[in-house]
CSV table of C-alpha atoms (C1' of nucleotides) in Angstrom, one decimal:
chain,number,residue,atom,x,y,z
Z,1150,MET,CA,21.7,-11.0,-16.1
Z,1151,PRO,CA,22.3,-7.4,-17.0
Z,1152,GLU,CA,26.0,-6.5,-17.0
Z,1153,LEU,CA,27.7,-3.6,-18.8
Z,1154,PRO,CA,26.7,-4.4,-22.4
Z,1155,GLU,CA,23.1,-5.1,-21.4
Z,1156,VAL,CA,22.8,-1.9,-19.3
Z,1157,GLU,CA,24.4,0.1,-22.1
Z,1158,THR,CA,21.9,-1.3,-24.6
Z,1159,VAL,CA,19.1,-0.2,-22.3
Z,1160,ARG,CA,20.6,3.3,-21.9
Z,1161,LEU,CA,20.8,3.7,-25.7
Z,1162,GLY,CA,17.1,2.9,-25.8
Z,1163,LEU,CA,16.3,5.4,-23.1
Z,1164,VAL,CA,18.3,8.1,-24.9
Z,1165,GLU,CA,16.0,7.7,-27.9
Z,1166,ALA,CA,12.9,7.7,-25.9
Z,1167,VAL,CA,12.9,10.1,-22.9
Z,1168,VAL,CA,15.3,13.1,-23.5
Z,1169,GLY,CA,13.4,16.4,-23.3
Z,1170,ARG,CA,10.1,14.8,-22.1
Z,1171,ARG,CA,8.3,16.0,-18.9
Z,1172,ILE,CA,6.9,13.6,-16.4
Z,1173,ALA,CA,3.2,14.0,-15.8
Z,1174,ASP,CA,2.3,11.0,-13.5
Z,1175,VAL,CA,4.0,8.2,-11.6
Z,1176,HIS,CA,2.5,5.0,-10.2
Z,1177,VAL,CA,4.5,2.8,-7.8
Z,1178,LEU,CA,2.9,-0.7,-8.0
Z,1179,HIS,CA,5.2,-2.4,-5.6
Z,1180,PRO,CA,7.2,-0.6,-2.9
Z,1181,ARG,CA,10.3,-2.8,-2.9
Z,1182,PRO,CA,11.9,-1.4,-6.1
Z,1183,VAL,CA,11.9,2.1,-4.6
Z,1184,ARG,CA,13.3,0.9,-1.3
Z,1185,ARG,CA,16.4,3.0,-1.8
Z,1186,HIS,CA,14.4,6.2,-2.1
Z,1187,LEU,CA,14.7,7.9,1.3
Z,1188,GLY,CA,11.2,9.5,1.4
Z,1189,GLY,CA,9.3,6.3,0.5
Z,1190,ALA,CA,7.0,5.4,-2.4
Z,1191,ASP,CA,4.7,8.4,-2.2
Z,1192,ASP,CA,7.5,10.9,-2.1
Z,1193,PHE,CA,9.2,9.1,-5.0
Z,1194,ALA,CA,6.2,9.7,-7.2
Z,1195,ALA,CA,5.5,13.2,-6.0
Z,1196,THR,CA,9.2,14.2,-6.4
Z,1197,LEU,CA,9.3,13.1,-10.1
Z,1198,ILE,CA,6.2,14.9,-11.4
Z,1199,GLY,CA,7.0,17.9,-13.5
Z,1200,ARG,CA,10.6,17.0,-14.1
Z,1201,THR,CA,12.2,16.9,-17.6
Z,1202,PHE,CA,14.7,14.3,-18.5
Z,1203,ALA,CA,18.2,15.1,-19.9
Z,1204,THR,CA,20.5,12.5,-21.5
Z,1205,PRO,CA,20.7,9.2,-19.5
Z,1206,ARG,CA,24.1,8.1,-18.4
Z,1207,ARG,CA,25.8,5.0,-17.1
Z,1208,ARG,CA,28.7,3.8,-15.0
Z,1209,GLY,CA,29.3,0.1,-14.8
Z,1210,LYS,CA,25.8,-1.4,-14.2
Z,1211,TYR,CA,24.3,1.7,-12.8
Z,1212,LEU,CA,22.1,4.0,-14.9
Z,1213,TRP,CA,21.1,7.5,-14.0
Z,1214,LEU,CA,18.7,9.8,-15.8
Z,1215,PRO,CA,19.6,13.4,-15.0
Z,1216,PHE,CA,17.1,16.2,-14.8
Z,1217,ALA,CA,17.7,19.7,-16.0
Z,1218,ASP,CA,17.5,21.0,-12.4
Z,1219,GLY,CA,20.6,18.9,-11.2
Z,1220,ASP,CA,18.9,16.0,-9.6
Z,1221,ALA,CA,18.7,12.5,-11.2
Z,1222,LEU,CA,16.6,9.4,-11.3
Z,1223,MET,CA,18.9,6.5,-10.4
Z,1224,ALA,CA,18.3,3.0,-11.7
Z,1225,HIS,CA,19.9,-0.4,-11.2
Z,1226,LEU,CA,18.5,-3.4,-13.1
Z,1227,GLY,CA,19.7,-5.9,-10.5
Z,1228,MET,CA,19.0,-9.5,-11.8
Z,1229,SER,CA,15.8,-8.9,-13.7
Z,1230,GLY,CA,15.0,-5.3,-14.0
Z,1231,GLN,CA,13.8,-3.9,-17.3
Z,1232,PHE,CA,12.8,-0.6,-18.7
Z,1233,ARG,CA,10.0,-0.9,-21.3
Z,1234,LEU,CA,8.4,1.7,-23.5
Z,1235,ASP,CA,4.8,1.3,-24.5
Z,1236,GLN,CA,1.8,3.3,-25.5
Z,1237,PRO,CA,-0.3,4.2,-22.3
Z,1238,ASP,CA,-3.2,2.1,-23.5
Z,1239,ARG,CA,-1.1,-1.0,-23.8
Z,1240,PRO,CA,-1.1,-3.5,-20.9
Z,1241,ASN,CA,1.8,-3.4,-18.5
Z,1242,PRO,CA,4.6,-5.9,-19.0
Z,1243,PRO,CA,4.8,-8.8,-16.5
Z,1244,HIS,CA,6.1,-7.9,-13.1
Z,1245,CYS,CA,5.6,-4.2,-13.8
Z,1246,ARG,CA,6.6,-2.2,-10.6
Z,1247,VAL,CA,6.6,1.4,-11.6
Z,1248,GLN,CA,4.8,3.4,-14.4
Z,1249,ILE,CA,6.0,6.8,-15.5
Z,1250,GLY,CA,3.7,8.8,-17.8
Z,1251,PHE,CA,4.5,12.0,-19.7
Z,1252,ASP,CA,2.7,15.1,-20.6
Z,1253,ASP,CA,2.7,14.2,-24.3
Z,1254,ASP,CA,1.1,11.5,-26.4
Z,1255,GLY,CA,4.3,9.3,-26.5
Z,1256,ASP,CA,5.1,6.0,-24.8
Z,1257,GLU,CA,5.0,5.5,-21.1
Z,1258,LEU,CA,8.2,4.4,-19.3
Z,1259,ARG,CA,7.7,1.3,-17.3
Z,1260,PHE,CA,10.0,-0.5,-14.9
Z,1261,ALA,CA,9.4,-4.2,-14.5
Z,1262,ASP,CA,11.5,-6.5,-12.3
Z,1263,GLN,CA,10.6,-10.1,-11.5
Z,1264,ARG,CA,13.1,-10.7,-8.7
Z,1265,MET,CA,13.2,-7.1,-7.4
Z,1266,PHE,CA,17.0,-7.0,-6.8
Z,1267,GLY,CA,16.9,-3.8,-8.9
Z,1268,GLY,CA,15.4,-0.5,-8.1
Z,1269,LEU,CA,14.7,3.2,-8.8
Z,1270,TRP,CA,15.3,6.2,-6.6
Z,1271,VAL,CA,15.9,9.9,-6.8
Z,1272,SER,CA,19.5,11.2,-6.2
Z,1273,PRO,CA,19.4,14.8,-5.1
Z,1274,GLY,CA,22.1,16.7,-6.9
Z,1275,GLY,CA,23.1,13.5,-8.8
Z,1276,ALA,CA,22.9,14.8,-12.4
Z,1277,GLU,CA,26.7,14.9,-12.9
Z,1278,LEU,CA,27.8,12.0,-10.6
Z,1279,PRO,CA,25.3,10.6,-8.1
Z,1280,ALA,CA,26.8,10.3,-4.6
Z,1281,GLU,CA,25.5,6.7,-4.4
Z,1282,ILE,CA,27.9,5.5,-7.1
Z,1283,ALA,CA,30.9,7.6,-6.3
Z,1284,HIS,CA,32.5,4.6,-4.6
Z,1285,ILE,CA,32.4,2.3,-7.6
Z,1286,GLY,CA,35.3,2.2,-10.1
Z,1287,LEU,CA,35.0,3.5,-13.6
Z,1288,ASP,CA,34.2,0.9,-16.2
Z,1289,LEU,CA,36.3,-0.5,-19.1
Z,1290,LEU,CA,34.5,1.6,-21.7
Z,1291,ASP,CA,35.0,4.9,-19.9
Z,1292,PRO,CA,37.5,7.1,-21.7
Z,1293,ALA,CA,38.5,8.6,-18.3
Z,1294,LEU,CA,39.6,5.2,-16.9
Z,1295,ASP,CA,43.2,5.1,-15.7
Z,1296,LEU,CA,44.1,1.6,-16.9
Z,1297,ASP,CA,47.5,1.6,-15.3
Z,1298,ALA,CA,46.0,2.5,-11.9
Z,1299,VAL,CA,43.4,-0.3,-12.2
Z,1300,ILE,CA,46.1,-2.8,-13.1
Z,1301,ALA,CA,48.2,-1.7,-10.1
Z,1302,ASP,CA,45.1,-2.0,-7.9
Z,1303,ILE,CA,44.3,-5.5,-9.0
Z,1304,ARG,CA,47.9,-6.6,-8.5
Z,1305,ARG,CA,47.9,-5.7,-4.8
Z,1306,ARG,CA,44.7,-7.7,-4.0
Z,1307,HIS,CA,45.1,-10.8,-1.9
Z,1308,SER,CA,42.2,-12.6,-3.5
Z,1309,GLY,CA,41.3,-14.8,-6.5
Z,1310,ILE,CA,41.3,-12.9,-9.8
Z,1311,LYS,CA,37.6,-13.6,-10.5
Z,1312,ARG,CA,36.6,-12.1,-7.1
Z,1313,VAL,CA,38.5,-9.0,-8.0
Z,1314,LEU,CA,36.9,-8.8,-11.5
Z,1315,LEU,CA,33.5,-8.9,-9.8
Z,1316,ASN,CA,34.4,-6.3,-7.2
Z,1317,GLN,CA,32.7,-3.2,-8.6
Z,1318,ASN,CA,35.0,-0.9,-6.5
Z,1319,VAL,CA,38.0,-2.0,-8.6
Z,1320,VAL,CA,36.5,-1.7,-12.1
Z,1321,SER,CA,32.8,-1.7,-12.6
Z,1322,GLY,CA,30.4,-3.4,-15.1
Z,1323,ILE,CA,31.7,-7.0,-15.1
Z,1324,GLY,CA,29.4,-9.7,-13.8
Z,1325,ASN,CA,29.5,-13.5,-13.8
Z,1326,ILE,CA,29.1,-13.9,-17.6
Z,1327,TYR,CA,31.8,-11.5,-18.8
Z,1328,ALA,CA,34.1,-12.5,-16.0
Z,1329,ASP,CA,34.0,-16.1,-17.2
Z,1330,GLU,CA,34.4,-15.1,-20.8
Z,1331,ALA,CA,37.4,-12.8,-20.1
Z,1332,LEU,CA,39.1,-15.5,-18.0
Z,1333,TRP,CA,38.5,-18.1,-20.7
Z,1334,ARG,CA,40.0,-15.8,-23.3
Z,1335,ALA,CA,43.0,-15.0,-21.0
Z,1336,ARG,CA,43.4,-18.8,-20.1
Z,1337,LEU,CA,43.2,-18.0,-16.4
Z,1338,HIS,CA,41.7,-20.0,-13.6
Z,1339,TYR,CA,39.3,-18.0,-11.5
Z,1340,ASP,CA,41.2,-18.7,-8.2
Z,1341,THR,CA,44.5,-17.4,-9.5
Z,1342,PRO,CA,45.7,-15.0,-6.9
Z,1343,ALA,CA,45.5,-11.5,-8.3
Z,1344,ASP,CA,48.8,-10.5,-6.6
Z,1345,ARG,CA,50.6,-13.4,-8.4
Z,1346,LEU,CA,49.7,-12.1,-11.9
Z,1347,SER,CA,52.2,-10.0,-13.9
Z,1348,ARG,CA,51.4,-6.5,-15.1
Z,1349,ALA,CA,51.1,-7.8,-18.6
Z,1350,ALA,CA,48.8,-10.7,-17.7
Z,1351,VAL,CA,46.4,-8.3,-15.9
Z,1352,GLY,CA,46.6,-5.9,-18.9
Z,1353,GLU,CA,45.7,-8.7,-21.3
Z,1354,LEU,CA,42.8,-9.9,-19.1
Z,1355,LEU,CA,41.3,-6.4,-19.0
Z,1356,ALA,CA,41.8,-6.0,-22.7
Z,1357,HIS,CA,39.9,-9.3,-23.2
Z,1358,ALA,CA,37.1,-8.1,-20.8
Z,1359,ARG,CA,36.7,-4.9,-22.7
Z,1360,GLU,CA,36.7,-6.7,-26.1
Z,1361,VAL,CA,34.1,-9.3,-25.1
Z,1362,MET,CA,31.8,-6.6,-23.7
Z,1363,THR,CA,32.3,-4.5,-26.8
Z,1364,GLU,CA,31.4,-7.5,-29.0
Z,1365,ALA,CA,28.3,-8.2,-26.9
Z,1366,LEU,CA,27.2,-4.6,-27.0
Z,1367,GLU,CA,27.3,-4.6,-30.8
Z,1368,VAL,CA,24.7,-7.3,-30.9
Z,1369,GLY,CA,22.5,-6.0,-28.1
Z,1370,GLY,CA,23.9,-8.0,-25.2
Z,1371,THR,CA,23.4,-11.5,-23.9
Z,1372,SER,CA,19.9,-12.9,-23.3
Z,1373,PHE,CA,19.0,-16.4,-22.2
Z,1374,ASP,CA,15.3,-15.8,-21.7
Z,1375,GLN,CA,12.9,-12.9,-21.2
Z,1376,LEU,CA,14.6,-11.7,-18.0
Z,1377,TYR,CA,16.9,-9.4,-20.0
Z,1378,VAL,CA,15.4,-7.5,-22.9
Z,1379,ASN,CA,15.9,-4.0,-24.3
Z,1380,VAL,CA,13.4,-1.2,-24.0
Z,1381,ASN,CA,11.4,-2.7,-26.9
Z,1382,GLY,CA,11.2,-6.1,-25.2
Z,1383,SER,CA,13.5,-7.8,-27.6
Z,1384,SER,CA,16.6,-10.0,-26.8
Z,1385,GLY,CA,20.3,-9.6,-27.6
Z,1386,TYR,CA,22.2,-12.2,-29.5
Z,1387,PHE,CA,25.5,-12.6,-27.7
Z,1388,SER,CA,24.5,-15.8,-25.9
Z,1389,ARG,CA,25.4,-17.8,-29.1
Z,1390,SER,CA,28.9,-16.3,-29.0
Z,1391,LEU,CA,29.7,-17.4,-25.4
Z,1392,ASP,CA,32.8,-19.7,-25.0
Z,1393,ALA,CA,32.5,-20.6,-21.3
Z,1394,TYR,CA,29.5,-19.3,-19.4
Z,1395,GLY,CA,26.6,-21.7,-19.4
Z,1396,ARG,CA,28.5,-24.3,-21.5
Z,1397,ALA,CA,28.9,-27.1,-19.0
Z,1398,ASP,CA,29.8,-30.4,-20.7
Z,1399,LEU,CA,30.1,-28.7,-24.1
Z,1400,PRO,CA,33.4,-28.7,-25.9
Z,1401,CYS,CA,35.9,-25.9,-25.4
Z,1402,ALA,CA,36.2,-24.0,-28.7
Z,1403,ARG,CA,40.0,-24.1,-28.4
Z,1404,CYS,CA,40.9,-27.6,-27.3
Z,1405,GLY,CA,37.7,-29.7,-27.3
Z,1406,ARG,CA,37.8,-30.6,-23.6
Z,1407,ALA,CA,34.4,-30.4,-21.9
Z,1408,ILE,CA,33.8,-27.1,-20.1
Z,1409,VAL,CA,33.1,-27.7,-16.4
Z,1410,ARG,CA,30.8,-25.9,-14.0
Z,1411,GLU,CA,32.0,-25.3,-10.4
Z,1412,ALA,CA,30.4,-23.8,-7.4
Z,1413,PHE,CA,31.9,-20.3,-6.7
Z,1414,MET,CA,30.7,-17.5,-4.4
Z,1415,ASN,CA,27.1,-18.9,-4.1
Z,1416,ARG,CA,26.9,-19.0,-7.9
Z,1417,SER,CA,28.5,-20.9,-10.7
Z,1418,SER,CA,31.8,-20.6,-12.6
Z,1419,TYR,CA,32.5,-22.1,-15.9
Z,1420,ARG,CA,36.0,-22.9,-17.3
Z,1421,CYS,CA,37.9,-25.2,-19.5
Z,1422,PRO,CA,39.8,-27.7,-17.3
Z,1423,SER,CA,42.6,-27.8,-19.9
Z,1424,CYS,CA,43.1,-24.2,-21.0
Z,1425,GLN,CA,42.4,-22.7,-17.5
Z,1426,ARG,CA,44.3,-24.9,-15.1
Z,1427,ARG,CA,44.3,-24.3,-11.4
Z,1428,PRO,CA,47.7,-22.8,-10.4
Z,1429,ARG,CA,49.9,-25.5,-9.1
Z,1430,GLU,CA,50.6,-23.7,-5.8
Z,1431,LEU,CA,46.9,-23.8,-4.9
Z,1432,ASN,CA,46.7,-27.6,-4.9
O,236,DA,C1',41.9,-2.2,6.4
O,237,DC,C1',40.7,-5.9,3.9
O,238,DT,C1',38.4,-10.2,2.4
O,239,DA,C1',34.7,-13.7,2.7
O,240,DT,C1',30.1,-15.0,3.3
O,241,DA,C1',24.9,-14.6,4.1
O,242,DT,C1',21.0,-12.3,2.5
O,243,DC,C1',17.4,-10.6,-0.3
O,244,DC,C1',13.7,-12.2,-4.2
O,245,DT,C1',10.7,-15.2,-7.5
O,246,DG,C1',10.0,-18.2,-11.5
O,247,DT,C1',11.6,-22.3,-13.6
O,248,DA,C1',13.6,-26.8,-13.6
O,249,DT,C1',14.6,-31.0,-11.5
O,250,DG,C1',14.2,-35.0,-8.1
O,251,DC,C1',11.7,-38.1,-5.2
Q,781,DT,C1',0.6,-35.4,-9.5
Q,782,DG,C1',2.6,-32.8,-5.9
Q,783,DC,C1',5.8,-31.2,-2.9
Q,784,DA,C1',10.5,-29.9,-1.8
Q,785,DT,C1',14.8,-28.3,-3.3
Q,786,DA,C1',18.3,-26.1,-6.3
Q,787,DC,C1',19.4,-22.5,-9.2
Q,788,DA,C1',19.9,-17.9,-11.4
Q,789,DG,C1',23.4,-13.5,-9.1
Q,790,DG,C1',23.3,-8.1,-8.5
Q,791,DA,C1',24.9,-5.2,-4.2
Q,792,DT,C1',25.1,-4.8,0.6
Q,793,DA,C1',25.3,-5.8,5.6
Q,794,DT,C1',27.7,-8.4,8.6
Q,795,DA,C1',31.3,-11.5,10.1
Q,796,DG,C1',35.9,-12.8,10.4
DNA sequence: ACTATATCCTGTATGC
DNA sequence: TGCATACAGGATATAG
């Protein structure tokens, strides 16, 4: 599931591949991934032709590919979205939804997405900061992030700490995997009320989140299967470094107790029942 | 105003 | 073997 490290890995691949190139043709193979484009699929394709890409950018899990004229191509990978680069005569990857060809002899840009939670659309005037993502918080790798303000925001939320970590309006880029990893490192239970945590505890939790995502980014992100790959179709290696996520019944690296999987927000949450105890007042 | 939940989507794994 | 169900979880609409 692409979270910040995986999306950043994809962005770095796009920087190498599309900057300065001009779009010559666009084919939308399935309408759903362009559902957020207001003019529909045909307008999406027509609008892109002739544009030249500047340097791709990212906030949290959102990508945007600015054009020199001030507009931008927005992208979200959702659960299973991928950008792939391949020579035009090579077959499309599985579940290819959009093809973007250039006016040179280089690789085509292809957007594949099995589950189609992701998508592409054009953001008018979005080159600097697309209006569609103005509402989400900065992410933990953004130098402009006001960490003290984020800590204060978290500490006034009447909700469990994991829900707050997953709320992209507070701080963006954290999904289920890195939330579980940060909570494991911070020895916190996911239901711990955010407004019961000290300033120091929240600061440590965010430091752990930033650190685990940085470590993942250094090895190309977390992959379990072919649903997340970089623009070359290859996987990241961080899955072997996970301490909590996906490790049900395996021993905790700190204490040896078996990690447990629990239902949480229509998904799963993983924790060590010894290191990450439910706060007493919640029982 | 804020928080919680249902929904979308498809391939894979598991149970009967 | 085949059918049904559970599961993976981003963001968002809707409900409370």
